[in-house]
PDB file of C-alpha atoms and ligand atoms in Angstrom:
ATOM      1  CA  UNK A   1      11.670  -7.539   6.500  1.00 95.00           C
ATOM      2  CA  UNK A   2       9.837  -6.757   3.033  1.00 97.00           C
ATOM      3  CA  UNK A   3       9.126  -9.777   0.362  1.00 98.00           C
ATOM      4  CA  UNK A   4       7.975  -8.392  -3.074  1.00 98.00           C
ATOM      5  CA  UNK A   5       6.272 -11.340  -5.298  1.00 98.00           C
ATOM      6  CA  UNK A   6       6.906  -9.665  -8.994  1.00 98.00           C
ATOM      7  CA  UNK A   7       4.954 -11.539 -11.976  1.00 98.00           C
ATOM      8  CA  UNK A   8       3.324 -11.523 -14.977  1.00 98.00           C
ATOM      9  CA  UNK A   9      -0.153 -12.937 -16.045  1.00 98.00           C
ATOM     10  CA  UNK A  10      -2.394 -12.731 -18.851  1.00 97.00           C
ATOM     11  CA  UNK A  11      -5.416 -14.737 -17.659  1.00 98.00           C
ATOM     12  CA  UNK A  12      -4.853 -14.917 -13.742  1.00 98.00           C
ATOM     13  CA  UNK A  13      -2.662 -18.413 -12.824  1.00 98.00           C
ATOM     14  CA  UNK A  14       0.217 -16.791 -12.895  1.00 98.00           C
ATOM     15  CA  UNK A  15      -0.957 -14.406 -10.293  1.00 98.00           C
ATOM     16  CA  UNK A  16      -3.007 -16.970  -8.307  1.00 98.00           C
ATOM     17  CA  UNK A  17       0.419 -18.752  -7.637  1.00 98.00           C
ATOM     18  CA  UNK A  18       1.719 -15.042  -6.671  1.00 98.00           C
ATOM     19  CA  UNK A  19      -0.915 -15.053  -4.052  1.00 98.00           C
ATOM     20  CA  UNK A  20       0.190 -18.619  -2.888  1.00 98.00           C
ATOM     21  CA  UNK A  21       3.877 -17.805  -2.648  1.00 98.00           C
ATOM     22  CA  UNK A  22       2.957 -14.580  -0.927  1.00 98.00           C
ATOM     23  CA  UNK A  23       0.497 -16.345   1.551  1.00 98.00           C
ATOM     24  CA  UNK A  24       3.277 -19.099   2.593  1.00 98.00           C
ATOM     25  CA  UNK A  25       5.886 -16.290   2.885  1.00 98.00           C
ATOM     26  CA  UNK A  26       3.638 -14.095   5.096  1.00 95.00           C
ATOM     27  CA  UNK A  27       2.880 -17.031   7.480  1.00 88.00           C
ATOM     28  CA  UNK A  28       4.816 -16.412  11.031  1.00 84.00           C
ATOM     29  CA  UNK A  29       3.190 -12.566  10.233  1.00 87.00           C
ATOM     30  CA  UNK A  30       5.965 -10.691  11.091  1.00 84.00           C
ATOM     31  CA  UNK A  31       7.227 -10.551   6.967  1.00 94.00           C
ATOM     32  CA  UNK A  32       5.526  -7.664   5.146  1.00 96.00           C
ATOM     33  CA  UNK A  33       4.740  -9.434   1.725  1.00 98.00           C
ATOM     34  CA  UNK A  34       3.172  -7.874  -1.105  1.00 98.00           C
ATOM     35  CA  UNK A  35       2.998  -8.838  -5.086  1.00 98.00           C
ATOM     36  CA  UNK A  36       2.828  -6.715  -7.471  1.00 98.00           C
ATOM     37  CA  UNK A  37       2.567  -6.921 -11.557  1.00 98.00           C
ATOM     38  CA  UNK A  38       5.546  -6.137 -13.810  1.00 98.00           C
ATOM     39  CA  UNK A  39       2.802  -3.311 -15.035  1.00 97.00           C
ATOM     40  CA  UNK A  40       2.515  -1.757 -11.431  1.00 97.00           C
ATOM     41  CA  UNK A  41       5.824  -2.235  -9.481  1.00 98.00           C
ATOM     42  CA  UNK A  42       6.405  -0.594  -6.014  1.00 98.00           C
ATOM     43  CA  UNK A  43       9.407   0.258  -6.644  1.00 97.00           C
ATOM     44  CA  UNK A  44       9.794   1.771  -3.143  1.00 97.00           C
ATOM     45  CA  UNK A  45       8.754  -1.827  -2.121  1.00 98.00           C
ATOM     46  CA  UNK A  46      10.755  -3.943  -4.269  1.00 98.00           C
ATOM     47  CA  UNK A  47      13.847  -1.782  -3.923  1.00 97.00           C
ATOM     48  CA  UNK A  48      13.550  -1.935   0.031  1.00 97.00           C
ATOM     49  CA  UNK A  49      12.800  -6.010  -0.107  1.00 98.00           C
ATOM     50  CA  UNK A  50      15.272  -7.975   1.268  1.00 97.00           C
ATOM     51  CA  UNK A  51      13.761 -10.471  -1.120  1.00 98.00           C
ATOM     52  CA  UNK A  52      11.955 -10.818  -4.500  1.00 98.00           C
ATOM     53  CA  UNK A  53      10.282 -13.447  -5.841  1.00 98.00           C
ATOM     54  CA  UNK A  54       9.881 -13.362 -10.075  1.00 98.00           C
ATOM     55  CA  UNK A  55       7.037 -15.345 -11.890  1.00 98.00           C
ATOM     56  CA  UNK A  56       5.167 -15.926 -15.000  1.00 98.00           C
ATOM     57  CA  UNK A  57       3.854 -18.318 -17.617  1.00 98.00           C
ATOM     58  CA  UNK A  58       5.474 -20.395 -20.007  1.00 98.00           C
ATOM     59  CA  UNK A  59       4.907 -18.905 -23.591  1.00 98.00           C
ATOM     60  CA  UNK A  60       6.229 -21.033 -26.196  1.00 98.00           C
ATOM     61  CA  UNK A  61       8.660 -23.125 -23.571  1.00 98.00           C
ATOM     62  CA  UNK A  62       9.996 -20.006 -22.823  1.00 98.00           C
ATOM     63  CA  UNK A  63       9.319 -17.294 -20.056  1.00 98.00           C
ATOM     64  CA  UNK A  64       6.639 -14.290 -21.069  1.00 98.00           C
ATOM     65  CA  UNK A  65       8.199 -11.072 -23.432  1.00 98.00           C
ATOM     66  CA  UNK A  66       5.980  -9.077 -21.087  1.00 98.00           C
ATOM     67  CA  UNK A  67       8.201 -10.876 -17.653  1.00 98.00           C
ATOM     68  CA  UNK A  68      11.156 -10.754 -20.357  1.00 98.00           C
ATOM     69  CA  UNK A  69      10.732  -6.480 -21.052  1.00 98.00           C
ATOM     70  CA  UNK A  70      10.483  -5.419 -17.187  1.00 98.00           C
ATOM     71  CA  UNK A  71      13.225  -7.720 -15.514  1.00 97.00           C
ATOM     72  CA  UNK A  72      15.434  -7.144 -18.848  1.00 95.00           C
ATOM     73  CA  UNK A  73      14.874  -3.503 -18.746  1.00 96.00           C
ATOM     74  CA  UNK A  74      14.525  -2.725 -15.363  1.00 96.00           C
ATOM     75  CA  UNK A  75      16.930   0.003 -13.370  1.00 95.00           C
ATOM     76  CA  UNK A  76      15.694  -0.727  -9.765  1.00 96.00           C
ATOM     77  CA  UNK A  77      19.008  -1.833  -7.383  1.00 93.00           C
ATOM     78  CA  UNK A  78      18.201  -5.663  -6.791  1.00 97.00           C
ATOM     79  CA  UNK A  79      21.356  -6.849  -6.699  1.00 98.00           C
ATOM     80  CA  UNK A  80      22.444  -8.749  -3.489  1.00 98.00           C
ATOM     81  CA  UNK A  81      18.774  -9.508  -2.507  1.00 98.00           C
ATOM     82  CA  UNK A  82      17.279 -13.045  -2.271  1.00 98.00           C
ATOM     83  CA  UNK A  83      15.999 -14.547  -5.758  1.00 98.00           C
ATOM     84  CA  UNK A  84      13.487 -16.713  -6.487  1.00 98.00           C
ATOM     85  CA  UNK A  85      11.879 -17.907  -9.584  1.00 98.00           C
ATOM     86  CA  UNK A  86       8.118 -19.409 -10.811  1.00 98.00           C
ATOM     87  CA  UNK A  87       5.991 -20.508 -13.639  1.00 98.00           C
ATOM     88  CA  UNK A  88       2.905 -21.684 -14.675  1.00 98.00           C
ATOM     89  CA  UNK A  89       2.730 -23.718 -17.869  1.00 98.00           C
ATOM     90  CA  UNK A  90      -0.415 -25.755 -19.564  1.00 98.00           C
ATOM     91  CA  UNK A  91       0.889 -29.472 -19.150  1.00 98.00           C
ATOM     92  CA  UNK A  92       3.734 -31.352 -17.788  1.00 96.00           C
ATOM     93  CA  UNK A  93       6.674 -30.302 -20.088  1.00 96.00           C
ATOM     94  CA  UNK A  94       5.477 -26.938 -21.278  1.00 98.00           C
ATOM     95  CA  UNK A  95       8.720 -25.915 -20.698  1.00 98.00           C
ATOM     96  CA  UNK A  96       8.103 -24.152 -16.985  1.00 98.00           C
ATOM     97  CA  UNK A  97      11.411 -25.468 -16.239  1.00 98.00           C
ATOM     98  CA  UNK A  98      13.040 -23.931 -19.099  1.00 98.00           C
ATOM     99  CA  UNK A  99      11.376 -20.704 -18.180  1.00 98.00           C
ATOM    100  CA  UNK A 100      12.423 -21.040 -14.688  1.00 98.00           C
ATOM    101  CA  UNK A 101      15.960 -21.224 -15.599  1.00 98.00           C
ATOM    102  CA  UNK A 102      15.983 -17.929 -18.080  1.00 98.00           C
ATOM    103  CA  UNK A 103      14.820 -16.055 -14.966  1.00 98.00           C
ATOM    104  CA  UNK A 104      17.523 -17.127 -12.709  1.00 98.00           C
ATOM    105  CA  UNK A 105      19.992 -16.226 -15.400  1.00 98.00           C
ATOM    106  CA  UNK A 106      18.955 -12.790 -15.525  1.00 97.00           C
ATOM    107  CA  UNK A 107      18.780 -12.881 -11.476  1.00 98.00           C
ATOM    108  CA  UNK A 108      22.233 -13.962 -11.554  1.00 98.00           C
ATOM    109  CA  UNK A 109      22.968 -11.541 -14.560  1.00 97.00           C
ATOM    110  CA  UNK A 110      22.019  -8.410 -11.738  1.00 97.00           C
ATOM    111  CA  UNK A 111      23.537 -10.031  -9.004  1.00 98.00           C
ATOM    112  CA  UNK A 112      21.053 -11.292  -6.702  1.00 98.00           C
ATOM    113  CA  UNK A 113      21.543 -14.345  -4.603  1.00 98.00           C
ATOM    114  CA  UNK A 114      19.418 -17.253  -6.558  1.00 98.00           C
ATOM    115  CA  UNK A 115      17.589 -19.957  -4.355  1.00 98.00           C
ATOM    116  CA  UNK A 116      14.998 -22.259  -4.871  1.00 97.00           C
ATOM    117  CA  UNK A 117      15.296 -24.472  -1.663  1.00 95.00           C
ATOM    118  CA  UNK A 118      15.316 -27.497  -4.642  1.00 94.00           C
ATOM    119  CA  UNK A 119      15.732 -30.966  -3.074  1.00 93.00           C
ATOM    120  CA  UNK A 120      17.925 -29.440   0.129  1.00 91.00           C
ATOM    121  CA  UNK A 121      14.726 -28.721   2.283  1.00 93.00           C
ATOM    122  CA  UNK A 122      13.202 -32.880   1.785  1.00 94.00           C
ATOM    123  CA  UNK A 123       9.534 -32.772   0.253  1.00 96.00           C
ATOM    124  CA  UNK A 124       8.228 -31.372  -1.586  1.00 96.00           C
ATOM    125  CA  UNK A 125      10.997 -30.253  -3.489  1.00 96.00           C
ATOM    126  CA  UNK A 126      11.265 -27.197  -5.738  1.00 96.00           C
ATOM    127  CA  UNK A 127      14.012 -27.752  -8.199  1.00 96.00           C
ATOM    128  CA  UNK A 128      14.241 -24.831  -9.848  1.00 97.00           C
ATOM    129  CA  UNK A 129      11.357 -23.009  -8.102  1.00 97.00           C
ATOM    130  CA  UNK A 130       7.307 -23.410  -7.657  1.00 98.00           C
ATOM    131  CA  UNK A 131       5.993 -24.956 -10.888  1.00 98.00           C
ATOM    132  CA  UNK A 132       1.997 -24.890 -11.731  1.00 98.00           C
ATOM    133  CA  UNK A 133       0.302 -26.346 -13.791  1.00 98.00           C
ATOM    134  CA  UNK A 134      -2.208 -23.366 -14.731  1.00 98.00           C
ATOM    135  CA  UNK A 135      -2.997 -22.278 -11.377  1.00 96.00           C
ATOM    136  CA  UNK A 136      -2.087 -25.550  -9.686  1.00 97.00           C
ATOM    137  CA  UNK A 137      -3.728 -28.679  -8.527  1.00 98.00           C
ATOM    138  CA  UNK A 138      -4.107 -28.917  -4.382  1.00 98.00           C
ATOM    139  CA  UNK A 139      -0.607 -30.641  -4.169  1.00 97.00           C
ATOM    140  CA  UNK A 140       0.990 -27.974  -6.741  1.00 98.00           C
ATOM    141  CA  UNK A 141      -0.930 -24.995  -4.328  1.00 98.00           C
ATOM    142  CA  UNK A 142       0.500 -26.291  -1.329  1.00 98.00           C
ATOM    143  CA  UNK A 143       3.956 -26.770  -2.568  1.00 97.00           C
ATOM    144  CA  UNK A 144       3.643 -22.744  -4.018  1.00 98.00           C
ATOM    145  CA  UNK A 145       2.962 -22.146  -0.318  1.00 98.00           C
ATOM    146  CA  UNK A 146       5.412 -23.992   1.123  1.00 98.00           C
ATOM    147  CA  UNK A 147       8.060 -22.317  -1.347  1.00 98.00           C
ATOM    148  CA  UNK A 148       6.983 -18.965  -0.118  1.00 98.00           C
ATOM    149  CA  UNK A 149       7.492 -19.927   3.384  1.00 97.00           C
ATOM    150  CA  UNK A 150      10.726 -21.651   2.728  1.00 97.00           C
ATOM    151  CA  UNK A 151      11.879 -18.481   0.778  1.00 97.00           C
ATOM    152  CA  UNK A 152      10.921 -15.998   3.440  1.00 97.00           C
ATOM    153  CA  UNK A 153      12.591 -18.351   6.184  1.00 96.00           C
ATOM    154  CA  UNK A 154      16.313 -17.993   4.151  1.00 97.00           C
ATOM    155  CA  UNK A 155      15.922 -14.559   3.683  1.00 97.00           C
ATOM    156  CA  UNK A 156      15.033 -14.130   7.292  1.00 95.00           C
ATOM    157  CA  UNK A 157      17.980 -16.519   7.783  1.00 95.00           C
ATOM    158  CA  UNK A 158      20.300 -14.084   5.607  1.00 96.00           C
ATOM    159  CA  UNK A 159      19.148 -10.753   6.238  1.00 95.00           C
ATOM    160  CA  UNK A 160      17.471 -10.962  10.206  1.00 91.00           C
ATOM    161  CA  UNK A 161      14.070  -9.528  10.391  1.00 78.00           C
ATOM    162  CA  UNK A 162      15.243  -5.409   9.914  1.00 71.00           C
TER     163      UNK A 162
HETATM  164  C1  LIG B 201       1.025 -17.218 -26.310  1.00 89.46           C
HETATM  165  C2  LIG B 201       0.951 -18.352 -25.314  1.00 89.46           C
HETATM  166  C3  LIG B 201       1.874 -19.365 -25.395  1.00 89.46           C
HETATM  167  C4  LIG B 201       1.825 -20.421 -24.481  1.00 89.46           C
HETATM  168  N1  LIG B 201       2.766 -21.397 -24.566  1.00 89.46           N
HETATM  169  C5  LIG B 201       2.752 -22.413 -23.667  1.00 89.46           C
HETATM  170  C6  LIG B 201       3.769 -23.403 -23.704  1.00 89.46           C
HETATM  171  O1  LIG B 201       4.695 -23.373 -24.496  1.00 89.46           O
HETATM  172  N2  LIG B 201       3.692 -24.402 -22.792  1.00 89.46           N
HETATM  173  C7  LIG B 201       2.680 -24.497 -21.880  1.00 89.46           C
HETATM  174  O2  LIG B 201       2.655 -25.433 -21.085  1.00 89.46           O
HETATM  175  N3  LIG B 201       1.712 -23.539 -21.828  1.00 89.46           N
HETATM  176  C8  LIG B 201       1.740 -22.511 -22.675  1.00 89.46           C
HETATM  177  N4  LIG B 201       0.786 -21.530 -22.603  1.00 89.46           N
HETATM  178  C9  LIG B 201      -0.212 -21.607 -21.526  1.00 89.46           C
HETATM  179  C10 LIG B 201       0.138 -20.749 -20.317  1.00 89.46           C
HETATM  180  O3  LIG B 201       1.504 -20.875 -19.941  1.00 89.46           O
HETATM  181  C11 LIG B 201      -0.683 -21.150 -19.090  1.00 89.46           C
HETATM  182  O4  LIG B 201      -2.053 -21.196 -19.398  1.00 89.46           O
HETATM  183  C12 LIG B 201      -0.425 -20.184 -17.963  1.00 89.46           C
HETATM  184  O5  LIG B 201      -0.860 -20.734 -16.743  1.00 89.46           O
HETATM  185  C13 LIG B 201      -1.135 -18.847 -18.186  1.00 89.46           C
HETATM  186  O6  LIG B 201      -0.832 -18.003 -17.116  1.00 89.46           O
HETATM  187  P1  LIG B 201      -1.636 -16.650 -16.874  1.00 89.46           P
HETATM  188  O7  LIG B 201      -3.091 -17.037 -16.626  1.00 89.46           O
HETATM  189  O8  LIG B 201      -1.005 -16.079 -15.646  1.00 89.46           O
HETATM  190  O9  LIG B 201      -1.469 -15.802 -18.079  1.00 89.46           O
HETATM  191  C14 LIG B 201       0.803 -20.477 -23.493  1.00 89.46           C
HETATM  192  C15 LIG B 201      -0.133 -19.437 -23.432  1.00 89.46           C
HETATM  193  C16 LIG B 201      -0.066 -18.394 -24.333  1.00 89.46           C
HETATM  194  C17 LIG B 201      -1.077 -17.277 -24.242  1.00 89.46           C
END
């Protein structure tokens, strides 16, 4: 079972989340996680992940041009693959959320199966998906973990360990 953490990041949150997300999915050690940048995909990677994992920062309360010109232009097969979404942002009310939700539309758009694990997994929830506040408090680091973790253990759920 492959995991591919995709993001963007200008001065390093964005990617210190990545690391997060990647470290809670990799936990039980038998998921081969790896993140990449949108400006050096493994495409061999991401196209044999069962899931993929898409973050960036807020620009603007909306989700980075440089996030918006890979996933909008990108011909890699990712449809019917596990999709999850993150964001960093400045403050509370950036607009992460906002940002969160144009990714899952283009997730939806190529036909991957969106989840965030939201409220349905008890605390701490993920509504939309991991949320930091530049690269996260201790509480907003341990939640990106968690996420990861609770990510890897659906697609594991959905897909067995192949
Ligand atoms: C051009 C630009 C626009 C930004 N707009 C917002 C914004 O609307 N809301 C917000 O909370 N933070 C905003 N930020 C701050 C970043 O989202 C935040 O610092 C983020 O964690 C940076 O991630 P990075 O280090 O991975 O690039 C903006 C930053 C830049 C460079």
């Amino acid at each position: 079972m492959k995991i591919s953490i995709v993001y963007h990041s200008e001065t390093g949150n964005t990617k210190k989340v990545a690391d997060l997300i990647a470290e809670g999915a990799g936990l039980d050690g038998r998921v081969d996680v790896r993140t990449m940048s949108v400006d050096d995909i493994d495409e061999g990677f991401l196209e044999g992940s069962a899931a993929i994992v898409v973050g960036c920062p807020t620009h603007r309360g909306s989700f980075s041009w440089q996030m918006k010109k890979w996933i909008g232009t990108t011909r890699l097969k990712l449809a019917g693959k596990l999709g999850s979404v993150f964001a960093t942002e400045a403050y509370i009310g950036g607009g992460a959320d906002f940002a969160e939700l144009e990714l899952v539309a283009h997730l939806l758009v190529m036909g991957l199966l969106v989840y965030s694990a939201g409220a349905g997994r008890g605390q701490p929830f993920t509504h939309f998906g991991a949320v930091a506040i530049k690269d996260g408090d201790d509480a907003q680091k341990e939640r990106a973990r968690i996420f990861g973790q609770r990510v890897a253990e659906k697609a594991v759920e959905l897909f067995g360990r192949g």
